mmCIF file of C-alpha atoms in Angstrom:
data_model
loop_
_atom_site.group_PDB
_atom_site.id
_atom_site.type_symbol
_atom_site.label_atom_id
_atom_site.label_comp_id
_atom_site.label_asym_id
_atom_site.label_seq_id
_atom_site.Cartn_x
_atom_site.Cartn_y
_atom_site.Cartn_z
ATOM 1 C CA MET I 1425 47.311 -194.125 -4.274
ATOM 2 C CA ILE I 1426 50.035 -191.986 -2.622
ATOM 3 C CA LYS I 1427 49.303 -188.318 -3.304
ATOM 4 C CA THR I 1428 52.639 -186.753 -4.170
ATOM 5 C CA VAL I 1429 54.096 -183.410 -5.181
ATOM 6 C CA ILE I 1430 57.601 -182.277 -6.258
ATOM 7 C CA ILE I 1431 59.238 -178.981 -5.197
ATOM 8 C CA ASP I 1432 62.525 -178.288 -6.933
ATOM 9 C CA ASP I 1433 63.928 -175.291 -8.799
ATOM 10 C CA GLU I 1434 65.867 -177.426 -11.396
ATOM 11 C CA PRO I 1435 63.642 -178.205 -14.420
ATOM 12 C CA ASN I 1436 65.667 -181.286 -15.489
ATOM 13 C CA SER I 1437 65.563 -182.600 -11.919
ATOM 14 C CA ARG I 1438 61.816 -182.138 -11.700
ATOM 15 C CA GLU I 1439 61.209 -183.727 -15.068
ATOM 16 C CA LEU I 1440 63.375 -186.694 -14.349
ATOM 17 C CA LEU I 1441 61.703 -187.395 -10.928
ATOM 18 C CA ALA I 1442 58.259 -186.917 -12.454
ATOM 19 C CA ASN I 1443 59.083 -189.409 -15.191
ATOM 20 C CA MET I 1444 60.363 -191.940 -12.633
ATOM 21 C CA LEU I 1445 57.223 -191.525 -10.610
ATOM 22 C CA GLU I 1446 55.049 -192.213 -13.655
ATOM 23 C CA LEU I 1447 56.630 -195.679 -13.751
ATOM 24 C CA GLN I 1448 54.885 -196.311 -10.449
ATOM 25 C CA ARG I 1449 51.516 -194.656 -11.447
ATOM 26 C CA GLN I 1450 49.724 -197.836 -10.044
ATOM 27 C CA LYS I 1451 50.428 -196.443 -6.561
ATOM 28 C CA ILE I 1452 51.752 -192.854 -6.971
ATOM 29 C CA GLU I 1453 49.492 -190.025 -8.035
ATOM 30 C CA LEU I 1454 51.602 -186.914 -8.894
ATOM 31 C CA LEU I 1455 49.463 -183.907 -7.986
ATOM 32 C CA GLY I 1456 51.807 -181.242 -9.334
ATOM 33 C CA THR I 1457 55.266 -179.689 -9.269
ATOM 34 C CA ALA I 1458 56.600 -176.319 -8.074
ATOM 35 C CA ASN I 1459 59.866 -174.460 -8.843
ATOM 36 C CA ASP I 1460 60.200 -172.090 -5.831
ATOM 37 C CA VAL I 1461 59.172 -171.490 -2.263
ATOM 38 C CA PRO I 1462 55.880 -169.492 -2.860
ATOM 39 C CA SER I 1463 54.557 -171.893 -5.431
ATOM 40 C CA GLY I 1464 55.626 -174.905 -3.309
ATOM 41 C CA ILE I 1465 53.673 -173.645 -0.293
ATOM 42 C CA GLU I 1466 50.656 -172.962 -2.425
ATOM 43 C CA LEU I 1467 50.840 -176.383 -4.019
ATOM 44 C CA ILE I 1468 50.911 -178.192 -0.710
ATOM 45 C CA ARG I 1469 48.089 -176.079 0.706
ATOM 46 C CA THR I 1470 45.750 -176.713 -2.367
ATOM 47 C CA THR I 1471 46.582 -180.371 -2.933
ATOM 48 C CA ARG I 1472 47.202 -181.651 0.648
ATOM 49 C CA PRO I 1473 49.724 -184.376 -0.397
ATOM 50 C CA GLU I 1474 50.847 -187.327 1.619
ATOM 51 C CA LEU I 1475 54.486 -187.200 0.238
ATOM 52 C CA VAL I 1476 56.607 -184.257 -0.742
ATOM 53 C CA PHE I 1477 59.884 -184.470 -2.616
ATOM 54 C CA LEU I 1478 61.679 -181.351 -1.569
ATOM 55 C CA ASP I 1479 64.848 -179.796 -2.820
ATOM 56 C CA ILE I 1480 66.274 -178.172 0.398
ATOM 57 C CA GLU I 1481 68.438 -175.594 -1.438
ATOM 58 C CA MET I 1482 66.804 -173.265 -3.852
ATOM 59 C CA PRO I 1483 67.709 -169.770 -5.068
ATOM 60 C CA GLY I 1484 65.679 -167.036 -3.410
ATOM 61 C CA GLY I 1485 64.714 -169.328 -0.483
ATOM 62 C CA ASP I 1486 65.282 -172.791 0.851
ATOM 63 C CA GLY I 1487 63.092 -175.840 1.524
ATOM 64 C CA PHE I 1488 62.928 -174.968 5.124
ATOM 65 C CA GLU I 1489 60.782 -171.855 4.276
ATOM 66 C CA VAL I 1490 58.322 -174.159 2.636
ATOM 67 C CA LEU I 1491 58.184 -176.371 5.782
ATOM 68 C CA ASN I 1492 57.973 -173.364 8.069
ATOM 69 C CA ALA I 1493 54.771 -172.314 6.416
ATOM 70 C CA PHE I 1494 52.996 -175.284 8.128
ATOM 71 C CA LYS I 1495 52.603 -175.496 11.876
ATOM 72 C CA GLU I 1496 52.042 -179.213 11.705
ATOM 73 C CA ILE I 1497 53.801 -181.252 8.912
ATOM 74 C CA PHE I 1498 50.915 -183.464 7.775
ATOM 75 C CA PHE I 1499 52.992 -184.969 4.874
ATOM 76 C CA LYS I 1500 55.990 -187.117 4.729
ATOM 77 C CA VAL I 1501 59.104 -185.376 3.367
ATOM 78 C CA ILE I 1502 61.893 -186.896 1.269
ATOM 79 C CA ILE I 1503 64.723 -184.476 0.702
ATOM 80 C CA VAL I 1504 66.224 -184.191 -2.710
ATOM 81 C CA THR I 1505 69.728 -182.767 -2.719
ATOM 82 C CA GLY I 1506 73.074 -182.498 -4.365
ATOM 83 C CA TYR I 1507 75.857 -184.322 -2.681
ATOM 84 C CA ASP I 1508 77.165 -182.631 0.534
ATOM 85 C CA GLN I 1509 78.556 -184.824 3.248
ATOM 86 C CA TYR I 1510 77.562 -182.569 6.155
ATOM 87 C CA ALA I 1511 73.997 -182.080 4.787
ATOM 88 C CA ILE I 1512 73.555 -185.864 4.443
ATOM 89 C CA LYS I 1513 74.743 -186.403 7.957
ATOM 90 C CA ALA I 1514 72.342 -183.834 9.304
ATOM 91 C CA ILE I 1515 69.431 -185.526 7.350
ATOM 92 C CA LYS I 1516 70.421 -188.964 8.741
ATOM 93 C CA TYR I 1517 70.627 -187.595 12.293
ATOM 94 C CA ALA I 1518 67.107 -186.350 11.870
ATOM 95 C CA ALA I 1519 65.986 -189.826 10.620
ATOM 96 C CA MET I 1520 64.592 -188.358 7.425
ATOM 97 C CA ASP I 1521 64.887 -189.977 3.995
ATOM 98 C CA TYR I 1522 66.747 -188.401 1.120
ATOM 99 C CA LEU I 1523 67.629 -188.854 -2.566
ATOM 100 C CA LEU I 1524 70.866 -187.711 -4.158
ATOM 101 C CA LYS I 1525 70.868 -185.953 -7.488
ATOM 102 C CA PRO I 1526 71.010 -187.379 -10.137
ATOM 103 C CA ILE I 1527 68.273 -189.612 -8.752
ATOM 104 C CA ASP I 1528 68.701 -193.388 -9.027
ATOM 105 C CA LEU I 1529 65.573 -195.322 -9.900
ATOM 106 C CA GLU I 1530 66.309 -198.125 -7.366
ATOM 107 C CA GLU I 1531 66.925 -195.582 -4.590
ATOM 108 C CA LEU I 1532 63.671 -193.891 -5.441
ATOM 109 C CA ASP I 1533 61.803 -197.283 -5.261
ATOM 110 C CA LEU I 1534 63.343 -197.982 -1.907
ATOM 111 C CA ALA I 1535 62.411 -194.484 -0.623
ATOM 112 C CA ILE I 1536 58.711 -195.207 -1.611
ATOM 113 C CA VAL I 1537 58.740 -198.568 0.185
ATOM 114 C CA LYS I 1538 60.252 -196.890 3.330
ATOM 115 C CA PHE I 1539 57.509 -194.202 3.036
ATOM 116 C CA GLU I 1540 54.848 -196.831 2.968
ATOM 117 C CA ALA I 1541 56.348 -198.574 6.053
ATOM 118 C CA SER I 1542 56.431 -195.259 7.989
ATOM 119 C CA LYS I 1543 52.944 -193.891 7.246
ATOM 120 C CA GLY I 1544 51.271 -192.490 10.250
ATOM 121 C CA LYS I 1545 54.336 -191.191 11.946
ATOM 122 C CA ASN I 1546 54.431 -187.384 12.605
ATOM 123 C CA GLU I 1547 57.216 -185.574 10.741
ATOM 124 C CA THR I 1548 57.007 -182.253 12.552
ATOM 125 C CA ASN I 1549 59.708 -182.914 15.123
ATOM 126 C CA ASN I 1550 62.055 -184.432 12.606
ATOM 127 C CA VAL I 1551 61.702 -181.337 10.470
ATOM 128 C CA HIS I 1552 62.581 -179.073 13.302
ATOM 129 C CA PHE I 1553 65.483 -181.205 14.304
ATOM 130 C CA LEU I 1554 66.777 -181.304 10.805
ATOM 131 C CA LYS I 1555 66.644 -177.508 10.478
ATOM 132 C CA SER I 1556 68.471 -176.917 13.760
ATOM 133 C CA ASN I 1557 71.265 -179.366 12.727
ATOM 134 C CA TYR I 1558 71.335 -178.395 9.090
ATOM 135 C CA THR I 1559 71.977 -174.694 9.853
ATOM 136 C CA ARG I 1560 74.454 -175.004 12.632
ATOM 137 C CA GLY I 1561 77.504 -175.395 10.381
ATOM 138 C CA ALA I 1562 79.773 -178.322 9.538
ATOM 139 C CA LYS I 1563 82.286 -177.518 12.244
ATOM 140 C CA GLU I 1564 79.944 -178.050 15.229
ATOM 141 C CA GLU I 1565 79.321 -181.628 16.158
ATOM 142 C CA MET I 1566 75.717 -182.672 16.519
ATOM 143 C CA SER I 1567 74.732 -183.695 20.076
ATOM 144 C CA GLN I 1568 71.338 -185.371 19.502
ATOM 145 C CA ILE I 1569 69.988 -188.108 17.127
ATOM 146 C CA VAL I 1570 66.481 -189.093 16.148
ATOM 147 C CA LEU I 1571 65.930 -192.828 16.465
ATOM 148 C CA PRO I 1572 63.257 -194.260 14.169
ATOM 149 C CA GLY I 1573 61.222 -197.036 15.764
ATOM 150 C CA HIS I 1574 58.275 -199.058 14.486
ATOM 151 C CA LYS I 1575 55.589 -196.667 15.733
ATOM 152 C CA LYS I 1576 57.289 -193.464 16.766
ATOM 153 C CA TYR I 1577 60.560 -191.460 16.780
ATOM 154 C CA ALA I 1578 62.711 -190.730 19.795
ATOM 155 C CA VAL I 1579 65.116 -187.808 20.259
ATOM 156 C CA VAL I 1580 68.154 -188.927 22.255
ATOM 157 C CA GLN I 1581 71.189 -187.134 23.523
ATOM 158 C CA LEU I 1582 74.446 -188.769 22.239
ATOM 159 C CA ASP I 1583 75.918 -188.613 25.748
ATOM 160 C CA GLU I 1584 72.922 -190.703 27.090
ATOM 161 C CA ILE I 1585 73.898 -193.695 24.925
ATOM 162 C CA ILE I 1586 75.814 -196.508 26.552
ATOM 163 C CA LYS I 1587 75.926 -199.092 23.797
ATOM 164 C CA ILE I 1588 74.266 -200.230 20.630
ATOM 165 C CA GLU I 1589 73.525 -203.926 19.955
ATOM 166 C CA ALA I 1590 73.109 -205.548 16.566
ATOM 167 C CA GLN I 1591 69.887 -207.488 15.982
ATOM 168 C CA GLY I 1592 69.816 -208.547 12.387
ATOM 169 C CA ASN I 1593 69.035 -205.488 10.258
ATOM 170 C CA TYR I 1594 67.938 -203.640 13.373
ATOM 171 C CA ALA I 1595 69.857 -202.182 16.270
ATOM 172 C CA ILE I 1596 69.054 -201.747 19.925
ATOM 173 C CA PHE I 1597 70.115 -198.577 21.675
ATOM 174 C CA TYR I 1598 70.736 -198.813 25.519
ATOM 175 C CA LEU I 1599 70.570 -195.436 27.458
ATOM 176 C CA GLU I 1600 71.688 -194.319 30.846
ATOM 177 C CA ASN I 1601 68.105 -193.982 32.081
ATOM 178 C CA GLN I 1602 67.659 -197.791 31.430
ATOM 179 C CA GLU I 1603 65.495 -197.127 28.321
ATOM 180 C CA THR I 1604 66.020 -199.292 25.127
ATOM 181 C CA HIS I 1605 65.144 -198.310 21.636
ATOM 182 C CA ILE I 1606 64.917 -200.798 18.730
ATOM 183 C CA VAL I 1607 65.626 -198.888 15.577
ATOM 184 C CA THR I 1608 65.091 -199.710 11.858
ATOM 185 C CA HIS I 1609 68.720 -199.419 10.779
ATOM 186 C CA SER I 1610 71.707 -201.754 11.019
ATOM 187 C CA LEU I 1611 74.679 -201.421 13.365
ATOM 188 C CA SER I 1612 76.857 -200.673 10.378
ATOM 189 C CA TYR I 1613 74.631 -197.588 9.629
ATOM 190 C CA TYR I 1614 75.377 -196.135 13.005
ATOM 191 C CA GLU I 1615 79.000 -197.083 12.913
ATOM 192 C CA GLU I 1616 79.376 -194.762 9.947
ATOM 193 C CA LEU I 1617 77.083 -192.072 11.320
ATOM 194 C CA LEU I 1618 78.182 -191.591 14.911
ATOM 195 C CA PRO I 1619 81.318 -189.627 15.853
ATOM 196 C CA SER I 1620 84.224 -192.043 15.647
ATOM 197 C CA ASN I 1621 86.141 -190.246 18.408
ATOM 198 C CA LEU I 1622 83.401 -191.323 20.891
ATOM 199 C CA PHE I 1623 81.691 -194.347 19.563
ATOM 200 C CA PHE I 1624 83.599 -197.508 18.663
ATOM 201 C CA ARG I 1625 82.586 -200.875 17.327
ATOM 202 C CA ILE I 1626 84.289 -203.442 19.503
ATOM 203 C CA HIS I 1627 83.076 -206.399 17.421
ATOM 204 C CA LYS I 1628 80.347 -207.299 14.980
ATOM 205 C CA SER I 1629 77.571 -207.108 17.656
ATOM 206 C CA TYR I 1630 78.319 -203.979 19.657
ATOM 207 C CA ILE I 1631 79.160 -200.325 19.334
ATOM 208 C CA ILE I 1632 80.048 -198.713 22.687
ATOM 209 C CA ASN I 1633 80.146 -195.104 23.863
ATOM 210 C CA CYS I 1634 83.761 -194.844 25.046
ATOM 211 C CA MET I 1635 82.861 -192.231 27.626
ATOM 212 C CA LYS I 1636 80.784 -194.871 29.350
ATOM 213 C CA VAL I 1637 83.688 -197.262 29.873
ATOM 214 C CA GLU I 1638 84.320 -197.944 33.550
ATOM 215 C CA SER I 1639 87.374 -200.176 33.114
ATOM 216 C CA TYR I 1640 89.202 -202.238 30.535
ATOM 217 C CA GLU I 1641 91.143 -205.567 30.945
ATOM 218 C CA PRO I 1642 93.556 -205.871 28.024
ATOM 219 C CA GLY I 1643 94.344 -209.537 28.504
ATOM 220 C CA ARG I 1644 93.795 -212.202 25.811
ATOM 221 C CA ALA I 1645 89.972 -211.881 26.174
ATOM 222 C CA GLY I 1646 90.164 -208.093 25.983
ATOM 223 C CA GLN I 1647 87.058 -207.133 28.069
ATOM 224 C CA VAL I 1648 85.677 -203.731 28.499
ATOM 225 C CA PHE I 1649 83.325 -202.944 31.472
ATOM 226 C CA LEU I 1650 80.603 -200.328 30.986
ATOM 227 C CA ILE I 1651 78.852 -198.176 33.571
ATOM 228 C CA ASP I 1652 75.693 -200.280 33.304
ATOM 229 C CA GLY I 1653 77.565 -203.302 34.655
ATOM 230 C CA THR I 1654 77.924 -205.128 31.378
ATOM 231 C CA ALA I 1655 81.211 -206.755 30.291
ATOM 232 C CA LEU I 1656 81.940 -207.057 26.531
ATOM 233 C CA SER I 1657 84.761 -208.674 24.647
ATOM 234 C CA ILE I 1658 86.767 -206.679 22.062
ATOM 235 C CA ALA I 1659 87.779 -208.341 18.860
ATOM 236 C CA ALA I 1660 91.532 -208.899 18.709
ATOM 237 C CA ARG I 1661 91.932 -206.832 15.520
ATOM 238 C CA ARG I 1662 90.175 -203.834 17.136
ATOM 239 C CA LYS I 1663 92.137 -203.645 20.373
ATOM 240 C CA VAL I 1664 94.890 -201.290 19.098
ATOM 241 C CA ALA I 1665 92.361 -198.788 17.705
ATOM 242 C CA PHE I 1666 90.269 -199.036 20.924
ATOM 243 C CA LYS I 1667 93.291 -198.245 23.089
ATOM 244 C CA LYS I 1668 94.104 -195.125 20.993
ATOM 245 C CA ILE I 1669 90.552 -193.748 21.466
ATOM 246 C CA ILE I 1670 90.577 -194.372 25.197
ATOM 247 C CA GLN I 1671 94.010 -192.686 25.600
ATOM 248 C CA ALA I 1672 92.885 -189.689 23.525
ATOM 249 C CA LEU I 1673 89.780 -189.316 25.749
ATOM 250 C CA THR I 1674 91.555 -189.761 28.995
ATOM 251 C CA GLY I 1675 94.566 -187.738 28.151
#
């Protein structure tokens, strides 16, 4: 059984989520709910849950205050939030799971499946990373990303990434230091997430960091040469957009 708690200031949201979790009572044990920061901290300390559904924005204090009360995050966190594009982007950069209000039952089921697949991974660094990104403000571009692997997370600077290769429902990140990271998201996920003024999907199999382009041959093949020595073709329909990005970066 997955020992679980809910911390959310909205009564209707708490009740809806609790009712949804009841449908999975064969594997979810709801230990309790809390409606503010102090009661949330106390609930976690007394019940020692494995999984916490946490509303990050609450009157009189936010979810980070709950998390800051614990030196080590010994539980997995699923953020429950209203829709905010910047907030969701910060959560994704931190490789943390989230649910949008009103909560969808299928999305909840998927979040629980993902929790089961990621049990044993330490959440502490991801929480600290999320906090730093979440509180910067929407105008400042994030410079790091957390990459979720099979056994651990890796924090990577965006300017260290050379290219990203599709591998089914996974993706491989290639870094300047010659490290590679296989991550549990598709290439399309990162195409949407990464800043479009720097990262460009040249065809179905690759996203490249345009700052790592050494040269470009615009002929019929349309090849781009990267600083790691690789030569990759650019899909014909993407050549015009690629040229615009390169021109914008090079002045």
